[in-house]
XYZ file of C-alpha atoms in Angstrom:
540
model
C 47.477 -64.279 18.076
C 46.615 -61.228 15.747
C 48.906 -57.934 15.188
C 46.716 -56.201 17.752
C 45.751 -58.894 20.936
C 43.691 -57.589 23.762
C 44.732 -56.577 26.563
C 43.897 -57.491 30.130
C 46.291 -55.583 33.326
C 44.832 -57.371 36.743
C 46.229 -55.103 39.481
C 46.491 -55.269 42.905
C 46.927 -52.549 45.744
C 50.185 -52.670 48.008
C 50.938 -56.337 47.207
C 54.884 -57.407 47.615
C 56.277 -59.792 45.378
C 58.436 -60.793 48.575
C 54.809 -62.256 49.650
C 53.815 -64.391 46.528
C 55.222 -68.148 46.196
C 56.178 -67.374 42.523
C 59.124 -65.127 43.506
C 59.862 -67.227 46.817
C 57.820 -67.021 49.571
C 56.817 -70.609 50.727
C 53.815 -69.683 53.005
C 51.471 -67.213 50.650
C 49.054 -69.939 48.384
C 48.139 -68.475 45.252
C 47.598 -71.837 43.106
C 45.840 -69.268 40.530
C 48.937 -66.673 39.872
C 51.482 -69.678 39.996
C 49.473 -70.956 37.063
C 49.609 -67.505 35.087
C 53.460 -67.296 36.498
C 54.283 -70.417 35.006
C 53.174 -69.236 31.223
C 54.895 -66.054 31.618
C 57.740 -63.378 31.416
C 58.193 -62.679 34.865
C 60.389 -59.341 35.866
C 62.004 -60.470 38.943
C 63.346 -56.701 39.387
C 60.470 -54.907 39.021
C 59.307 -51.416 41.023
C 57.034 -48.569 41.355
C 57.948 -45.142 40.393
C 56.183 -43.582 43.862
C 55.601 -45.544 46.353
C 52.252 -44.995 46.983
C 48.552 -45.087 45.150
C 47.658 -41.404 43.407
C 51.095 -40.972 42.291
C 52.004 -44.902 41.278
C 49.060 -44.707 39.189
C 49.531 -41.735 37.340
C 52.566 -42.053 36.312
C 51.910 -46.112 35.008
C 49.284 -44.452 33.520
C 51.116 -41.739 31.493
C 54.509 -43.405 31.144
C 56.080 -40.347 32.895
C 58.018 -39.857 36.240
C 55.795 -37.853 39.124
C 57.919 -34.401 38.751
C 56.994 -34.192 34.871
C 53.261 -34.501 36.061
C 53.492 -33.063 39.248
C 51.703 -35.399 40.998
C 53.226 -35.670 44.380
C 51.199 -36.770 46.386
C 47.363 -38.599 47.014
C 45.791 -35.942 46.707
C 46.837 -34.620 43.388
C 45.266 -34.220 39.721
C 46.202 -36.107 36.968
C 46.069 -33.061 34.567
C 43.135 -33.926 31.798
C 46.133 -32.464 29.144
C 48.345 -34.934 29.741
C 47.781 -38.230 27.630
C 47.710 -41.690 29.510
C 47.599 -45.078 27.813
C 44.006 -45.262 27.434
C 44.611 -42.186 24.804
C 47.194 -44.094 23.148
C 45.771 -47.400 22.550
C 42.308 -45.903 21.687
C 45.056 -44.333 18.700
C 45.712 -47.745 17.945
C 41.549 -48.540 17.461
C 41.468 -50.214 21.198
C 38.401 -49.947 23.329
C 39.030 -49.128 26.670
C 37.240 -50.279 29.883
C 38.315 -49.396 33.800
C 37.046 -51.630 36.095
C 37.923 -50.804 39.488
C 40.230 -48.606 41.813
C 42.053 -46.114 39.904
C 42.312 -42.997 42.639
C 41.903 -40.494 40.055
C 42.122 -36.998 41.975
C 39.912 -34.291 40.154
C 37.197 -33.719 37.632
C 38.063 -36.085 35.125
C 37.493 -39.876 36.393
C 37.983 -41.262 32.823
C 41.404 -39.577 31.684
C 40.615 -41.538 28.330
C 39.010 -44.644 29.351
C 35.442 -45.096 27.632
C 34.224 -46.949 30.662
C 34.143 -46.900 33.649
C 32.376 -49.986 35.322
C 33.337 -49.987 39.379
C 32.567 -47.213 41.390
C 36.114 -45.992 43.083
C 36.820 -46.695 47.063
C 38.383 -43.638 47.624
C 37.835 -39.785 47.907
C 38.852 -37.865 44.570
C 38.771 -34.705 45.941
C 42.076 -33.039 47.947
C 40.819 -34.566 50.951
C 44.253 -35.946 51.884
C 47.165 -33.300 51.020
C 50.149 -34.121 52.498
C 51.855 -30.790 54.416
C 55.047 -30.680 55.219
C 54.919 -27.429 57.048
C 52.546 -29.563 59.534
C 55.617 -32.007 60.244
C 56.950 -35.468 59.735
C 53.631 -37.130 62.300
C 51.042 -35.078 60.032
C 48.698 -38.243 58.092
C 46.162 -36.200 56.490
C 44.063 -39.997 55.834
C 44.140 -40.573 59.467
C 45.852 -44.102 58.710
C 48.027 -45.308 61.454
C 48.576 -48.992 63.063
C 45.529 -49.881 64.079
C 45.344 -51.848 60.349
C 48.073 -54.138 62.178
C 47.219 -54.328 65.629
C 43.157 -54.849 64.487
C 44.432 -57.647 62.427
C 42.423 -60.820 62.103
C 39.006 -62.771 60.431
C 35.723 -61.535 59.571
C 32.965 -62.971 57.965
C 32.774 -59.927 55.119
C 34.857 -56.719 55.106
C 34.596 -53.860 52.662
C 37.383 -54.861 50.388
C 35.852 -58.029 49.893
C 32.739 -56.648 48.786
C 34.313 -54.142 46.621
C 36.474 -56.339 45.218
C 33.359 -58.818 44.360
C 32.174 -56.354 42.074
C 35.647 -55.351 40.311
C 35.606 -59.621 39.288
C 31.943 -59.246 38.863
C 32.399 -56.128 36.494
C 35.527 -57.486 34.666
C 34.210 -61.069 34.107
C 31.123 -59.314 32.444
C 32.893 -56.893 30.342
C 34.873 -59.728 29.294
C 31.747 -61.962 28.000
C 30.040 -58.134 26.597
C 33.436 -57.399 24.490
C 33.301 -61.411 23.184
C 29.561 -60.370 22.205
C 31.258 -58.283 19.794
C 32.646 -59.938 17.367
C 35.921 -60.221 16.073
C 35.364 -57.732 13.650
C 34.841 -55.267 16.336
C 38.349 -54.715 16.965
C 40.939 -55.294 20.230
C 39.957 -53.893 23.578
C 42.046 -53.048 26.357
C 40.473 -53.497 30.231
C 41.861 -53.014 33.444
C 40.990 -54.804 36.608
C 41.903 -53.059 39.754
C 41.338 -54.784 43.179
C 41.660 -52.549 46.977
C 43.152 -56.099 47.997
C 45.715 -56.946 50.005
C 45.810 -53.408 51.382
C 45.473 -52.759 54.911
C 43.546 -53.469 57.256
C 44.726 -56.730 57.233
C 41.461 -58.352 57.763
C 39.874 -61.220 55.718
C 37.060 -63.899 55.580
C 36.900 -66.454 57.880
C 37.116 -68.714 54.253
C 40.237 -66.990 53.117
C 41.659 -66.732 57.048
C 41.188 -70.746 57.799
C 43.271 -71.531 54.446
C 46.435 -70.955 57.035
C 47.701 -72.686 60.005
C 48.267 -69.652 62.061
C 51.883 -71.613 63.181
C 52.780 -72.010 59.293
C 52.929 -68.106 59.267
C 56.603 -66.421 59.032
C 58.060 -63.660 60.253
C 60.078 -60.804 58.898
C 63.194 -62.050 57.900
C 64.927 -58.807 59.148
C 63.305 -57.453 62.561
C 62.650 -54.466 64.272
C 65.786 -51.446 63.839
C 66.666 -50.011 66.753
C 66.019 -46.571 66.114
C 68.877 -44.481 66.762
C 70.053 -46.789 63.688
C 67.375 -45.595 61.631
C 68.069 -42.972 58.393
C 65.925 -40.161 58.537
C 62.799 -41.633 56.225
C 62.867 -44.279 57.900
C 62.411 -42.019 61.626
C 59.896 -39.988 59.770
C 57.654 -42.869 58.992
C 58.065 -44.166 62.312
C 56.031 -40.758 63.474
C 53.944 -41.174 60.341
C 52.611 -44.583 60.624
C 51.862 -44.267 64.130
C 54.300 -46.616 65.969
C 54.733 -43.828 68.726
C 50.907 -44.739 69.317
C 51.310 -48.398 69.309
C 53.157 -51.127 70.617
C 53.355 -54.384 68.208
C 53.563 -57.687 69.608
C 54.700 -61.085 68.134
C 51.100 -62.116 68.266
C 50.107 -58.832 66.395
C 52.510 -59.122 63.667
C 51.317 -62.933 62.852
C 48.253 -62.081 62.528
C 49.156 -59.381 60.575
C 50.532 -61.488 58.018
C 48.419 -64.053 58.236
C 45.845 -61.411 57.303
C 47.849 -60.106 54.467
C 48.160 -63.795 52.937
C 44.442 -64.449 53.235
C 43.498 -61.329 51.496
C 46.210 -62.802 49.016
C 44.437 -65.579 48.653
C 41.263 -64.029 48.200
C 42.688 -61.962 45.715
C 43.850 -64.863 43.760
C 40.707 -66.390 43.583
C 39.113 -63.195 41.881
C 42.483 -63.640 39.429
C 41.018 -67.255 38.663
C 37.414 -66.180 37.850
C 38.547 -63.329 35.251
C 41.259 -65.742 33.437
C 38.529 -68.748 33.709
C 35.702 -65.787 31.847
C 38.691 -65.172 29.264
C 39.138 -68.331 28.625
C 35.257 -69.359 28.193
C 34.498 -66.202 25.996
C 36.745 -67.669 23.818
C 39.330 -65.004 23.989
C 42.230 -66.196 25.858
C 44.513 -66.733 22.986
C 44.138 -63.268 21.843
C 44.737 -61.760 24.845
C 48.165 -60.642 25.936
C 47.905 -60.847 30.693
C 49.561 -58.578 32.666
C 49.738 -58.748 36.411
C 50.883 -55.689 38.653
C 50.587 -53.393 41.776
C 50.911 -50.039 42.240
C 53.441 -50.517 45.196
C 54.469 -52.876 48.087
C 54.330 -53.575 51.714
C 56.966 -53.574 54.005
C 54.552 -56.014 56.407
C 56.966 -55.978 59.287
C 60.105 -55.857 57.686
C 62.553 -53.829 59.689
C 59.574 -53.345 62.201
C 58.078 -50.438 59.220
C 54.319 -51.569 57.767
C 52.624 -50.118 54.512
C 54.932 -48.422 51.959
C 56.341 -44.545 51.129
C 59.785 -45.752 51.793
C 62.296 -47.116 48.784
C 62.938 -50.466 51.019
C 62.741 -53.284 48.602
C 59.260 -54.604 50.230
C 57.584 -50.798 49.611
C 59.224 -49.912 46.318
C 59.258 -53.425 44.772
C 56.208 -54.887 42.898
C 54.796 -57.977 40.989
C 55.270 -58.009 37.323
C 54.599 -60.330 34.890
C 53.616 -60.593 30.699
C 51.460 -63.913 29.813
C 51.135 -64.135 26.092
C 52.510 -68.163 25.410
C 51.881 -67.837 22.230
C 53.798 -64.825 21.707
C 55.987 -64.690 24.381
C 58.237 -67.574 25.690
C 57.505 -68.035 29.803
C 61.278 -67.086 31.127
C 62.669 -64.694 34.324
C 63.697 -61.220 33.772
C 66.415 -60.144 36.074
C 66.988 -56.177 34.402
C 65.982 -53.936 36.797
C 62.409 -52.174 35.358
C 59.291 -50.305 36.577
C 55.599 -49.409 35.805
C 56.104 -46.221 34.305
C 58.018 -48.597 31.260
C 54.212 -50.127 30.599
C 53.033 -47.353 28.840
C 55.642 -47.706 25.606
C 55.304 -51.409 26.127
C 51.546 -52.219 25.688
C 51.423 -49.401 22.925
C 53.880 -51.567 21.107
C 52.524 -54.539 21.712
C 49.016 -52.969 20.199
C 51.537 -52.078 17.478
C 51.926 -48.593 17.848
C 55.213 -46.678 18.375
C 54.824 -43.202 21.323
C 55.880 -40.183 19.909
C 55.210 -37.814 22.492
C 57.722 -37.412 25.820
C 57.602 -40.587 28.114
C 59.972 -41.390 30.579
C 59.303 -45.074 30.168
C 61.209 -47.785 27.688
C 59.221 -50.280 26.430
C 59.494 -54.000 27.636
C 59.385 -55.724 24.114
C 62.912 -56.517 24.256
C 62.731 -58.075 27.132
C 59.586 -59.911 26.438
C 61.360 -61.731 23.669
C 64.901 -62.435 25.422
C 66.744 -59.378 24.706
C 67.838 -56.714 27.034
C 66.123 -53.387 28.822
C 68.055 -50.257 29.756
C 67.972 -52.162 33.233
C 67.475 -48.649 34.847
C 64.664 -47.653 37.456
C 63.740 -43.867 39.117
C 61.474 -43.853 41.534
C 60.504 -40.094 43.601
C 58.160 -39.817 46.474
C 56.971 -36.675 48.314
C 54.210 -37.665 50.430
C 53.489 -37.661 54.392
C 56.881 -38.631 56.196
C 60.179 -37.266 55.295
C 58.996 -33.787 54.109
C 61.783 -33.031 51.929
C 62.412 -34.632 48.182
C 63.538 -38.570 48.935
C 64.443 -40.045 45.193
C 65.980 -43.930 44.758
C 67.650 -45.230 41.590
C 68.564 -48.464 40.752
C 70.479 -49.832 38.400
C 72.003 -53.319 38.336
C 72.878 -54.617 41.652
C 73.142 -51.319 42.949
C 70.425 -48.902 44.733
C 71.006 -45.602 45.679
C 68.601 -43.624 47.952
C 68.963 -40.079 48.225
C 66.492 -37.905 50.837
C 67.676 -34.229 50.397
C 70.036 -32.738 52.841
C 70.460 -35.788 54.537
C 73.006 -38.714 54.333
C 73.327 -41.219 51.193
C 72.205 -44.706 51.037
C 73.943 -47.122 48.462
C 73.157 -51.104 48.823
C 74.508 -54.033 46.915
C 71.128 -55.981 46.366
C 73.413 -58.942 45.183
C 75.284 -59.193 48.034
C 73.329 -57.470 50.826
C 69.521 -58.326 49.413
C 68.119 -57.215 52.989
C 69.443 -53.936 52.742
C 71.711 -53.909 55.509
C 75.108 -52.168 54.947
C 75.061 -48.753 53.598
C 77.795 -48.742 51.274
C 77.881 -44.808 50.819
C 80.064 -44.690 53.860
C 82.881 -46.597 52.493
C 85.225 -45.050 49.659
C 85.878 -48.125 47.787
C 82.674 -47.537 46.014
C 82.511 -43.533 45.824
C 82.660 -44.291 41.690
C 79.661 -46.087 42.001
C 78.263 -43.731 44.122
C 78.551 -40.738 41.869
C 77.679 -42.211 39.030
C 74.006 -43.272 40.409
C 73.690 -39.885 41.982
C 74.564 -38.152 38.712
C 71.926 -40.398 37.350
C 69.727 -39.172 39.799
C 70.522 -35.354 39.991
C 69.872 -34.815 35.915
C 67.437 -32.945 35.233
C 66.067 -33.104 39.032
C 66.860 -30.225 41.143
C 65.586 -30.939 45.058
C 65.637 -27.278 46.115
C 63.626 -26.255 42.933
C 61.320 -29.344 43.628
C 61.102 -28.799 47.377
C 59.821 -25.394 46.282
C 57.242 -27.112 43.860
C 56.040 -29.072 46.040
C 54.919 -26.307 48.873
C 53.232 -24.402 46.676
C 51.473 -27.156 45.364
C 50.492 -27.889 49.417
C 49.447 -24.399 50.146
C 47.462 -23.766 47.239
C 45.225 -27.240 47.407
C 45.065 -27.182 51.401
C 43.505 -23.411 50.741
C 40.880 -25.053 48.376
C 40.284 -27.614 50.563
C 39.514 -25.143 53.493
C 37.262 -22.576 51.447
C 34.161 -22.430 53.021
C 31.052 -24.067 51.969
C 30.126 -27.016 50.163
C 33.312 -28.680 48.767
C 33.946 -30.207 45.492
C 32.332 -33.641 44.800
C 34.204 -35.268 41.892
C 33.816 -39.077 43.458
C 33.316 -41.461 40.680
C 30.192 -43.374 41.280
C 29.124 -46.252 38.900
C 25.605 -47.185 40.608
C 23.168 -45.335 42.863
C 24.737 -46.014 46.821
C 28.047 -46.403 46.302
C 28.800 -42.758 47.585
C 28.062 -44.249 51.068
C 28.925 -47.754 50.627
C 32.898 -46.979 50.057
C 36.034 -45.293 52.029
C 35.127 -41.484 50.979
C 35.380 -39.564 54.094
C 34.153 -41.787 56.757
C 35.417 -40.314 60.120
C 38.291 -42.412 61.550
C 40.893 -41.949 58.633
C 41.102 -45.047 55.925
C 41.681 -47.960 57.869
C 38.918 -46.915 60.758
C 36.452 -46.457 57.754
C 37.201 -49.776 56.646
C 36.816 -51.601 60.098
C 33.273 -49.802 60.424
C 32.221 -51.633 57.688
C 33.670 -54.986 58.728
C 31.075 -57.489 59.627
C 30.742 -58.544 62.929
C 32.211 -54.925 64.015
C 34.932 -54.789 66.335
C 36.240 -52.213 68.946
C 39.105 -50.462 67.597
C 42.194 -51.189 69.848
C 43.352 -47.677 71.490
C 46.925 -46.482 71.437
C 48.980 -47.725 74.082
C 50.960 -44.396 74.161
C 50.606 -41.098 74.485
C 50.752 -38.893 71.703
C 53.847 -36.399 70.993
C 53.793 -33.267 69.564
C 55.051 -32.148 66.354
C 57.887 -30.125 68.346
C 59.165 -33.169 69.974
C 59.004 -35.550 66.766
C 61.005 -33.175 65.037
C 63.439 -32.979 67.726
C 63.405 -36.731 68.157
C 64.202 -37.353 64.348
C 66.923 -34.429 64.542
C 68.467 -36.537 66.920
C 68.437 -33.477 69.818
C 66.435 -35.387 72.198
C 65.893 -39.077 72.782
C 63.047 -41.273 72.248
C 60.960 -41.513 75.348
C 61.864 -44.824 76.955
C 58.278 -46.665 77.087
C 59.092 -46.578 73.284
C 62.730 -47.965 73.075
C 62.836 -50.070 76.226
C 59.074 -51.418 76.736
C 57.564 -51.928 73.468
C 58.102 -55.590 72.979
C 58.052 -55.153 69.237
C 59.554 -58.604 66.997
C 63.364 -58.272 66.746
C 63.976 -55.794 69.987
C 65.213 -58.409 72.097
């Protein structure tokens, strides 16, 4: 392996470690990453610094935490000013290919990549602000259950096809860049699928690689909810489980969704590693394997992400260079915004400019990390600042002007006792949440982020024709993707899955904002068709 090796990032969209056979699960079959696994440094600690897409992705991409970018949200820009790692490696004489889902938000849909192959699957524009003035139940994407309770096989759905062409795109960038030569210097590509994210529909090929009774359930089951901390009552509202009742059936199918997608996903892994490996390449190429967040797929009875529970905030992560790098586990506690200063080193360069990220190298070779991860999120939900840190066995979540959260992940890896209530570990306590206070002030951000709201939700209302900044790499793909079909994300999605099905309608009424507010407050209870008759896993 030369000074300066490729490199290849294959990521994935709201896939949980918790879900892949390489860190455990003994249902999910993904013969393809066990093989890249096995011949790597996997970070068994691993997490995203926002738990969900626009913000995860740029700050990976520009090694910084979301409040030093002020990205809060999916419908924010990625200022064109601020330098990501595209700019840095193309420093370093890399050329730099994107194919796939990035969510980019804005004018510029390269922010320094010199390629762009895949047309993206969703709307760049400021289509889906999140207001908090609008309340805890407000979803500006529309997404709500119905990617759970729709769950099941198809023969194609829209992720499929879109992820056909990210492997298509990727496997032939791989063979153009071997055209090359080896004079022609290293290259850096990424390879971003929309799989496994919901809906949690797959093809009938993918589906019939499970025996329906193989699939497990959540290990910890639904919370009643007057146990609930406030996030986690905010997401209730946000995710739409006032609107829906979830059955035993619908949560195995669910999952048995999610692992076929898996599956499918880890096919499209094999054809890009088999293309390296034919072109020649492979031993020059330094693998890295992420997502930009995870899914909580049941857990605690809570489905997609935007929450710091270990199956939201936790992600896949793992460096394959055998050559360079000897396969081993990683236990320090990391997170994607440390990739940045990693792969720069690795393409030998060193990042002078301010990153909030510490590179990986250490650890790739068997020494130590700062074993330290921030992660902020500000989205749809909560509506005030909600910041987790972790460091060591220890995870404190903090959502402002509301009680603390402190786990032992050692001893309590399901996130069960709250040890902020108990004195005996106030040190510890205090010490994460002076970590997490420095140089972050909630009011100050709260304030930030409203602003930010009003201002974008008034450009998004000005009359007349809006904006159009959607990325599109061939002629059709403006109508083929998400965009803004009617129905939010996940109705757009079942639209375009072949044979079409009838959405399933809510089985509850709706609620206003008034009384979801008053129901999170805790000043009214929750209507009893939802806490006595909903039948959901782990109520009985």
């Amino acid at each position: 392996m030369t000074d300066k090796p490729n490199i290849l990032m294959i990521m994935a969209d709201q896939l949980a470690p918790q879900a892949l056979s390489f860190y455990g699960n003994t249902v999910c079959k993904t013969p393809h990453l066990d093989r890249l696994a096995a011949a790597s440094v996997v970070f068994d600690n691993a997490y995203c610094n926002h738990p969900v897409c626009v913000p995860s992705r740029a700050s990976m991409m520009s090694g910084r935490l979301t409040p030093a970018i002020e990205v809060w949200d999916n419908a924010c820009a990625l200022a064109s000013g601020q330098p990501t790692l595209a700019h840095h490696l193309r420093h370093l004489g890399y050329h730099t290919v994107l194919s796939g889902k990035m969510h980019f938000i804005g004018p510029d849909q390269l922010h320094g990549f010199e390629e762009r192959t895949v047309t993206d699957v969703y709307p760049s524009g400021f289509d889906w602000v999140a207001d908090w003035e609008a309340g805890p139940a407000f979803v500006p994407s529309a997404t709500g259950l119905n990617g759970v309770v729709d769950a099941g096989p198809a023969a194609r759905t829209l992720q499929e096809d879109f992820d056909e062409e990210v492997a298509h795109a990727a496997v032939q960038t791989i063979y153009d860049l071997a055209r090359r030569g080896k004079d022609a210097g290293p290259w850096f590509q990424i390879a971003s699928f929309t799989s496994p994210h919901t809906p949690f529909v797959a093809g009938r090929k993918y589906w019939d690689r499970y025996d329906p009774d193989e699939i497990d359930l959540p290990k910890v089951g639904t919370l009643p909810f007057d146990d609930l901390d406030h996030a986690s009552r905010a997401l209730f509202f946000a995710h739409g489980r006032h609107r829906h009742r979830v059955t035993e059936d619908d949560l195995r199918r669910a999952r048995h969704g999610y692992y076929a997608m898996i599956s499918f996903l880890d096919d499209k892994v094999g054809e890009i590693l088999a293309a390296l490996k034919a072109s020649g390449q492979a031993d020059n190429t330094v693998v890295l394997f992420c997502a930009d967040h995870g899914e909580m797929l049941g857990e605690r009875g809570m489905w997609f992400k935007q929450s710091f529970y270990e199956w939201s905030a936790r992600v896949p992560l793992m460096v394959s260079a055998p050559q360079r790098y000897a396969p081993r586990r990683v236990q320090d506690c990391v997170s994607l915004v440390d990739l940045l200063p990693t792969l720069v080193g690795i393409g030998g360069g060193e990042v002078s400019l301010p990153c909030d990220g510490e590179s990986l190298e250490p650890a790739l070779t068997g020494g130590a990390t700062r074993d330290l991860v921030i992660s902020d999120y500000y989205g749809i939900g909560p509506c005030v600042p909600y910041r987790m840190v972790r460091q060591g066995q220890f995870k404190l979540i903090y959502t402002h002007n509301h009680p603390d959260l402190l786990f032992n992940l050692k001893a309590d890896p399901d996130e069960l006792q709250n040890l902020a209530v108990d004195p005996t570990h106030d040190e510890t306590l205090q010490r994460l949440k002076s970590i997490l206070l420095d140089g972050w002030d909630p009011d100050e951000i709260d304030q930030q982020i409203r602003t930010s709201q009003a201002e974008r939700l008034f450009l998004k209302t000005t009359p007349g024709t809006p904006e159009d900044w959607d990325f599109v790499a061939r002629i059709g793909d403006e109508t083929r993707y998400v965009r803004r079909g009617s129905g939010g994300v996940d109705g757009t999605k079942a639209n375009r899955r072949l044979p079409k099905v009838e959405p399933i309608a809510a089985h509850f009424p709706e609620l206003s904002q008034e009384d979801v507010a008053a129901i999170i407050a805790g000043r009214v209870t929750l209507p009893s068709y939802l806490s006595e008759d909903r039948q959901d896993v782990g109520n009985s």
